[in-house]
Coordinates of C-alpha atoms in Angstrom, one line a residue:
M192 CA 16.2 13.5 4.9
M193 CA 12.3 14.1 5.5
F194 CA 12.3 15.8 2.1
Y195 CA 14.3 13.2 0.4
F196 CA 12.2 10.3 1.7
S197 CA 9.0 12.1 0.7
L198 CA 10.2 13.0 -2.8
L199 CA 11.4 9.5 -3.5
G200 CA 8.1 8.0 -2.4
F201 CA 6.2 10.5 -4.4
F202 CA 8.0 9.6 -7.7
A203 CA 8.0 5.8 -7.0
I204 CA 4.3 5.6 -6.3
F205 CA 3.4 8.0 -9.1
S206 CA 5.5 5.8 -11.6
T207 CA 3.8 2.6 -10.5
T208 CA 0.3 3.8 -10.2
I209 CA 0.2 5.5 -13.6
S210 CA 1.4 2.1 -15.0
K211 CA -1.9 0.5 -13.8
N212 CA -4.6 2.9 -13.3
P213 CA -6.5 3.6 -15.5
V214 CA -4.1 2.3 -18.3
L215 CA -3.6 -1.4 -17.3
P216 CA -7.4 -2.8 -17.9
L217 CA -7.6 -0.5 -21.0
F218 CA -4.2 -1.7 -22.4
T219 CA -5.1 -5.3 -21.5
K220 CA -8.4 -5.1 -23.3
A221 CA -6.8 -3.6 -26.5
L222 CA -4.4 -6.5 -26.5
G223 CA -7.5 -8.9 -26.7
A224 CA -7.7 -10.2 -23.3
N225 CA -11.1 -11.1 -21.6
D226 CA -12.3 -10.3 -18.3
M227 CA -10.8 -13.4 -16.6
I228 CA -7.4 -12.6 -18.0
I229 CA -7.7 -9.0 -16.8
G230 CA -8.5 -9.9 -13.3
L231 CA -5.6 -12.6 -13.2
I232 CA -3.1 -9.8 -14.3
A233 CA -4.5 -7.2 -11.8
A234 CA -4.0 -10.0 -8.9
F235 CA -0.2 -10.5 -9.7
S236 CA 1.2 -7.1 -8.5
P237 CA 0.0 -7.4 -4.9
L238 CA 1.1 -11.1 -5.0
A239 CA 4.7 -9.7 -5.2
G240 CA 4.0 -7.7 -1.8
I241 CA 2.7 -10.9 -0.1
L242 CA 5.9 -12.9 -1.2
F243 CA 8.6 -10.5 -0.9
S244 CA 8.1 -7.9 1.9
F245 CA 9.2 -10.1 4.7
P246 CA 12.3 -11.6 3.1
V247 CA 13.4 -8.2 1.9
G248 CA 12.9 -6.6 5.4
V249 CA 15.2 -9.6 6.7
L250 CA 17.8 -8.9 4.0
S251 CA 17.9 -5.2 4.8
D252 CA 18.5 -5.8 8.4
H253 CA 21.4 -7.9 7.6
F254 CA 22.8 -6.3 4.6
G255 CA 21.8 -2.6 5.1
R256 CA 19.0 -0.5 3.4
R257 CA 21.0 0.9 0.6
R258 CA 21.4 -2.2 -1.6
L259 CA 17.8 -2.8 -1.4
L260 CA 16.8 0.6 -2.2
I261 CA 18.9 0.6 -5.2
T262 CA 17.4 -2.6 -6.3
A263 CA 14.0 -1.2 -6.0
G264 CA 14.9 1.9 -8.1
A265 CA 16.3 -0.3 -10.8
V266 CA 13.0 -2.3 -11.0
F267 CA 11.0 0.8 -11.0
L268 CA 13.2 2.0 -13.9
I269 CA 13.2 -1.1 -16.0
A270 CA 9.8 -2.4 -15.4
P271 CA 7.7 0.3 -17.4
L272 CA 10.0 -0.3 -20.3
L273 CA 9.0 -4.0 -20.5
Y274 CA 5.3 -2.9 -21.3
L275 CA 6.5 -1.3 -24.5
W276 CA 7.3 -4.6 -26.1
I277 CA 4.2 -6.7 -25.0
T278 CA 1.9 -7.7 -27.7
N279 CA 0.4 -10.9 -25.9
P280 CA -1.7 -10.1 -22.8
L281 CA -0.4 -13.0 -21.0
W282 CA 3.2 -11.5 -20.9
L283 CA 1.8 -8.9 -18.6
I284 CA 1.5 -11.5 -15.8
P285 CA 5.2 -11.8 -15.2
V286 CA 5.8 -8.0 -16.1
R287 CA 3.1 -7.0 -13.2
F288 CA 4.8 -9.5 -10.8
F289 CA 8.1 -8.0 -11.6
H290 CA 6.9 -4.4 -11.2
G291 CA 5.1 -5.3 -8.0
S292 CA 8.4 -6.5 -6.7
A293 CA 9.5 -2.7 -6.6
T294 CA 6.9 -1.5 -4.3
A295 CA 7.5 -4.7 -2.2
I296 CA 11.0 -4.0 -1.7
L297 CA 10.6 -0.2 -1.3
G298 CA 7.7 -0.2 1.3
P299 CA 9.3 -2.0 4.4
V300 CA 12.9 -0.7 3.5
I301 CA 11.9 3.0 3.6
S302 CA 9.8 2.6 6.7
A303 CA 12.8 0.7 8.5
A304 CA 15.0 3.5 7.3
I305 CA 12.7 6.4 8.5
A306 CA 12.2 4.5 12.0
G307 CA 16.1 4.2 12.3
R308 CA 16.9 7.8 11.4
F309 CA 14.1 9.5 13.2
P310 CA 13.5 7.6 16.5
E311 CA 12.1 10.5 18.3
N312 CA 9.4 11.6 15.8
K313 CA 9.1 8.5 13.6
G314 CA 5.3 8.7 13.5
E315 CA 5.4 12.3 12.2
V316 CA 7.9 11.5 9.5
L317 CA 6.2 8.2 8.7
G318 CA 3.0 10.3 8.2
Q319 CA 4.7 12.8 5.9
Y320 CA 6.1 10.0 3.7
S321 CA 2.6 8.4 3.5
S322 CA 1.1 11.5 2.5
A323 CA 3.7 12.1 -0.4
T324 CA 3.0 8.6 -1.7
L325 CA -0.7 9.3 -1.5
L326 CA -0.1 12.4 -3.5
G327 CA 1.5 10.4 -6.0
R328 CA -1.1 7.8 -6.1
S329 CA -3.9 10.5 -6.6
L330 CA -2.2 12.5 -9.4
A331 CA -1.0 9.4 -11.3
P332 CA -4.5 8.4 -12.7
V333 CA -5.3 11.8 -13.8
A334 CA -2.0 12.1 -15.6
G335 CA -2.4 8.8 -17.2
G336 CA -6.0 9.3 -18.2
A337 CA -4.9 12.9 -19.7
I338 CA -2.2 11.3 -21.7
I339 CA -4.6 8.6 -23.2
S340 CA -7.2 11.1 -24.0
F341 CA -4.7 13.4 -25.6
F342 CA -3.1 10.9 -27.8
V343 CA -6.3 8.9 -28.7
F344 CA -6.1 9.8 -32.2
L345 CA -2.8 7.7 -32.5
P346 CA -3.3 4.3 -34.0
G347 CA -3.1 1.0 -32.2
L348 CA -1.3 0.7 -28.9
L349 CA 0.7 4.0 -29.2
P350 CA -1.3 5.9 -26.5
F351 CA -0.7 3.3 -24.1
R352 CA 2.9 3.0 -24.8
I353 CA 3.3 6.8 -24.3
V354 CA 1.7 6.2 -20.8
Y355 CA 4.4 3.6 -19.9
T356 CA 7.2 5.9 -21.3
A357 CA 5.9 8.6 -18.9
A358 CA 6.2 5.9 -16.1
A359 CA 9.7 5.2 -16.9
L360 CA 10.6 8.9 -17.1
A361 CA 9.0 9.4 -13.6
A362 CA 11.0 6.5 -12.3
V363 CA 14.4 8.1 -13.5
P364 CA 14.6 10.4 -10.3
V365 CA 13.7 7.4 -8.3
F366 CA 16.8 5.5 -9.4
I367 CA 19.0 8.4 -9.0
M368 CA 17.8 9.1 -5.7
T369 CA 18.4 5.6 -4.4
L370 CA 22.0 5.8 -5.6
M371 CA 22.3 9.0 -3.5
Y372 CA 21.2 7.2 -0.3
R373 CA 23.9 6.7 2.3
E374 CA 23.9 4.6 5.5
D375 CA 26.3 4.3 8.5
R376 CA 26.9 0.6 7.9
S377 CA 26.8 -1.8 5.1
A378 CA 27.6 -5.6 5.8
P379 CA 29.4 -7.5 3.2
L380 CA 27.2 -9.7 0.9
N381 CA 27.0 -13.4 1.3
V382 CA 24.6 -16.1 1.3
L383 CA 22.1 -15.5 4.1
P384 CA 21.2 -18.9 5.8
F385 CA 17.7 -20.0 5.9
A386 CA 17.9 -20.1 9.7
A387 CA 18.0 -16.2 9.7
F388 CA 14.7 -15.9 8.0
R389 CA 13.2 -18.6 10.4
E390 CA 14.5 -16.6 13.3
S391 CA 12.9 -13.3 12.2
F392 CA 9.7 -15.0 11.3
V393 CA 9.4 -16.8 14.6
Q394 CA 10.3 -13.7 16.6
F395 CA 7.8 -11.6 14.9
F396 CA 4.9 -14.2 15.2
S397 CA 5.8 -15.1 18.8
N398 CA 5.5 -11.6 20.1
P399 CA 1.8 -11.0 20.8
R400 CA 2.1 -7.1 20.4
L401 CA 3.7 -7.4 16.9
R402 CA 1.1 -10.1 15.9
G403 CA -1.8 -8.0 17.2
T404 CA -0.6 -5.0 15.4
A405 CA -0.3 -6.8 12.3
C406 CA -3.8 -8.2 12.6
A407 CA -5.0 -4.5 13.1
D408 CA -3.4 -3.5 9.7
M409 CA -4.8 -6.6 8.0
A410 CA -8.4 -5.7 9.1
T411 CA -8.1 -2.1 8.1
Y412 CA -6.9 -3.0 4.7
F413 CA -9.3 -5.8 4.4
T414 CA -12.0 -3.2 4.7
Y415 CA -10.2 -0.8 2.4
G416 CA -10.0 -3.2 -0.4
A417 CA -13.7 -4.2 0.1
L418 CA -14.9 -0.7 0.0
E419 CA -12.6 0.3 -3.0
T420 CA -14.1 -2.5 -5.0
F421 CA -17.7 -2.6 -4.0
L422 CA -18.8 0.9 -3.0
P423 CA -18.9 2.2 -6.7
L424 CA -21.4 -0.6 -7.3
Y425 CA -23.5 0.0 -4.4
L426 CA -23.5 3.6 -5.2
F427 CA -24.5 3.0 -8.7
S428 CA -27.4 0.8 -7.5
Q429 CA -28.5 3.7 -5.2
G430 CA -28.5 6.2 -8.3
I431 CA -25.2 7.9 -7.4
N432 CA -23.5 9.2 -10.7
A433 CA -20.0 8.0 -11.6
Y434 CA -18.5 11.4 -11.2
Q435 CA -20.1 11.8 -7.8
T436 CA -18.5 8.5 -6.8
G437 CA -15.1 9.8 -8.1
I438 CA -15.6 12.8 -5.8
I439 CA -16.0 10.5 -2.6
F440 CA -13.1 8.5 -3.4
A441 CA -11.1 11.7 -4.3
L442 CA -12.0 13.4 -1.1
Q443 CA -11.0 10.2 1.1
V444 CA -7.6 10.1 -0.3
L445 CA -7.2 13.9 0.2
V446 CA -8.4 13.5 3.8
I447 CA -6.0 10.7 4.3
A448 CA -3.1 12.5 2.8
A449 CA -3.8 15.7 4.8
T450 CA -4.3 14.1 8.1
K451 CA -1.5 11.5 8.2
P452 CA 1.3 13.9 9.2
V453 CA -1.0 15.5 11.9
F454 CA -1.9 12.0 13.2
G455 CA 1.8 11.0 13.0
M456 CA 2.6 13.8 15.3
I457 CA -0.2 12.7 17.8
A458 CA 1.1 9.0 17.6
D459 CA 4.5 10.4 18.8
R460 CA 2.9 12.0 21.8
I461 CA 0.1 9.7 23.1
D462 CA -0.3 5.8 23.5
K463 CA -0.1 4.4 20.1
R464 CA -2.3 1.4 21.1
I465 CA -5.2 3.7 21.8
Q466 CA -4.8 5.4 18.6
I467 CA -4.8 2.2 16.6
G468 CA -7.7 0.8 18.3
T469 CA -9.7 4.2 18.0
G470 CA -8.9 4.2 14.1
L471 CA -10.2 0.6 13.7
V472 CA -13.5 1.4 15.4
I473 CA -13.9 4.6 13.4
T474 CA -13.2 2.7 10.0
G475 CA -15.6 0.0 11.0
C476 CA -18.5 2.3 12.0
A477 CA -18.0 4.4 8.8
V478 CA -18.5 1.2 6.8
A479 CA -21.5 -0.1 8.8
A480 CA -23.2 3.2 8.2
I481 CA -23.0 2.9 4.4
P482 CA -26.2 0.7 3.9
I483 CA -28.4 3.2 5.8
L484 CA -27.2 6.4 4.4
P485 CA -29.9 8.4 2.2
S486 CA -28.0 10.9 0.2
F487 CA -24.9 11.8 -1.6
G488 CA -23.9 14.2 1.0
M489 CA -24.0 11.6 3.6
F490 CA -22.0 9.1 1.5
L491 CA -19.3 11.8 1.2
L492 CA -19.2 12.3 4.9
A493 CA -18.9 8.6 5.5
G494 CA -16.0 8.4 3.0
S495 CA -14.2 11.1 4.8
V496 CA -14.8 9.6 8.3
F497 CA -13.5 6.3 6.8
G498 CA -10.4 8.1 5.5
I499 CA -9.9 9.5 9.0
G500 CA -10.2 6.2 10.6
I501 CA -7.7 4.6 8.1
S502 CA -5.2 7.5 8.7
F503 CA -5.5 7.6 12.4
S504 CA -4.8 3.8 12.7
T505 CA -2.3 2.9 10.1
V506 CA 0.1 5.9 10.8
A507 CA 0.4 4.7 14.3
T508 CA 0.8 0.8 13.4
S509 CA 4.1 1.5 11.6
A510 CA 5.4 3.6 14.4
Y511 CA 4.2 1.2 17.0
I512 CA 5.9 -1.7 15.4
A513 CA 9.3 0.4 15.3
D514 CA 8.8 0.9 19.1
I515 CA 8.5 -2.6 20.1
A516 CA 10.6 -4.6 17.4
K517 CA 14.2 -5.2 18.2
K518 CA 16.5 -2.8 16.6
E519 CA 18.1 -5.6 14.6
Q520 CA 14.8 -6.8 13.6
I521 CA 13.0 -3.6 12.5
G522 CA 13.3 -4.3 8.6
A523 CA 11.9 -7.9 9.1
S524 CA 9.0 -6.5 11.1
M525 CA 8.2 -3.8 8.7
G526 CA 8.1 -6.5 5.9
A527 CA 5.9 -8.8 7.9
L528 CA 3.5 -5.9 8.5
S529 CA 3.6 -5.1 4.8
S530 CA 2.9 -8.6 3.6
I531 CA 0.0 -9.1 6.1
M532 CA -1.5 -5.7 4.9
D533 CA -1.2 -7.0 1.4
I534 CA -3.0 -10.1 2.3
G535 CA -5.9 -8.2 4.0
Q536 CA -6.2 -5.9 1.0
T537 CA -6.2 -8.8 -1.5
S538 CA -8.7 -10.9 0.6
G539 CA -11.1 -8.0 1.3
P540 CA -12.6 -7.8 -2.1
L541 CA -12.6 -11.7 -2.7
V542 CA -14.4 -12.4 0.6
T543 CA -16.8 -9.5 0.5
G544 CA -17.5 -10.5 -3.2
I545 CA -18.6 -13.8 -2.0
I546 CA -20.7 -12.4 0.8
I547 CA -22.5 -9.9 -1.4
T548 CA -23.2 -12.4 -4.0
T549 CA -24.9 -14.6 -1.7
A550 CA -26.3 -12.2 1.0
G551 CA -26.3 -8.6 -0.5
Y552 CA -24.5 -5.4 0.1
T553 CA -25.7 -4.8 3.6
T554 CA -24.3 -8.1 4.8
G555 CA -21.0 -7.6 2.9
F556 CA -20.6 -4.1 4.5
L557 CA -21.6 -5.4 8.0
T558 CA -18.9 -8.2 7.6
S559 CA -16.2 -5.6 7.4
F560 CA -17.8 -3.7 10.4
L561 CA -17.7 -7.0 12.5
L562 CA -14.0 -7.8 11.5
T563 CA -12.9 -4.5 12.7
L564 CA -14.5 -5.0 16.1
I565 CA -13.3 -8.5 16.6
V566 CA -9.7 -7.5 15.6
T567 CA -10.0 -4.3 17.9
V568 CA -10.8 -6.6 20.8
V569 CA -7.9 -9.1 19.7
F570 CA -5.6 -6.3 19.3
A571 CA -6.5 -4.8 22.9
I572 CA -5.9 -8.2 24.5
S573 CA -2.7 -8.8 22.5
V574 CA -1.1 -5.5 23.6
R575 CA -2.5 -5.0 27.1
N576 CA 0.8 -5.4 28.8
R577 CA 3.7 -3.2 27.9
A578 CA 6.3 -6.0 28.3
V579 CA 6.8 -8.5 25.4

């Protein structure tokens, strides 16, 4: 089952990532879109995660994980094919939203399924699953860029359509594997009353430990989104070449992927609260150091330390949520965590961009550092008692 979840996550994230990086902005530009339209289209995929992750988690608690996984597999398979028919860039808005719903469904449902099947070592298995998705996320841009470069001689939009065909082919095993998933229980389908969603929502946000853990994830991904967007621009202003910037980010992803299974094992053995708080502090300190670093080697070190902080914290948050959530509310809790994470990653670039525009890069990075420190304190206060 560990291999099954990891393989499913790898192909799913590979398929969705190759559809957007680096092909999406290039495809949108080739369709005649301006920069504002390109930014608008890019925003609609994470919006699906914000809106759908929590209700999907609630549905999985009531109706079982299998139906939701099959739905996600179908979206992964169908969505890449829709790009093949697009000739107007505005049609990419609903298609990106539809495609984003696939990961919005998959994330919380898989996390809840793993937590349910591996209660004793869920941190380790969640770390392995996360590493598999990161591997897919890392290889997809390389594959997409290679396909576009290899078929650049073809006329019009054909090179882009070949990339989306590859994305659809990568989604075939995802759909097949979701059909293979089996679970012990499966409730009959019926209309779920709104009260069920309201109850899950209230139970999550009225629990200070769940609420504090979600805030920790939000701060982590706020910082990650800000760094992912503005570090390349800052490095360029410091005379760092584009290929060197690529090395920094590639090493960061490699560090996260390599350490998550190890840190997951640690999370199964130590107090997860300490691990989450420590990871937040490491992440914030790595960002705070960026404006004072003198060389490429130091930037490389800071990027790696930042990756260690993210890995150390985030692998423990999902496992800790599974520990403290009620058994019948695990899916809803994972969904709420995923939605709040997406809010953090979406708001990070927006807020940091405004601050950098008005006060400069140093203040922008310092904002992320201060946010992680404040949230670390809030988290520590929220989870200081083991009882709910």
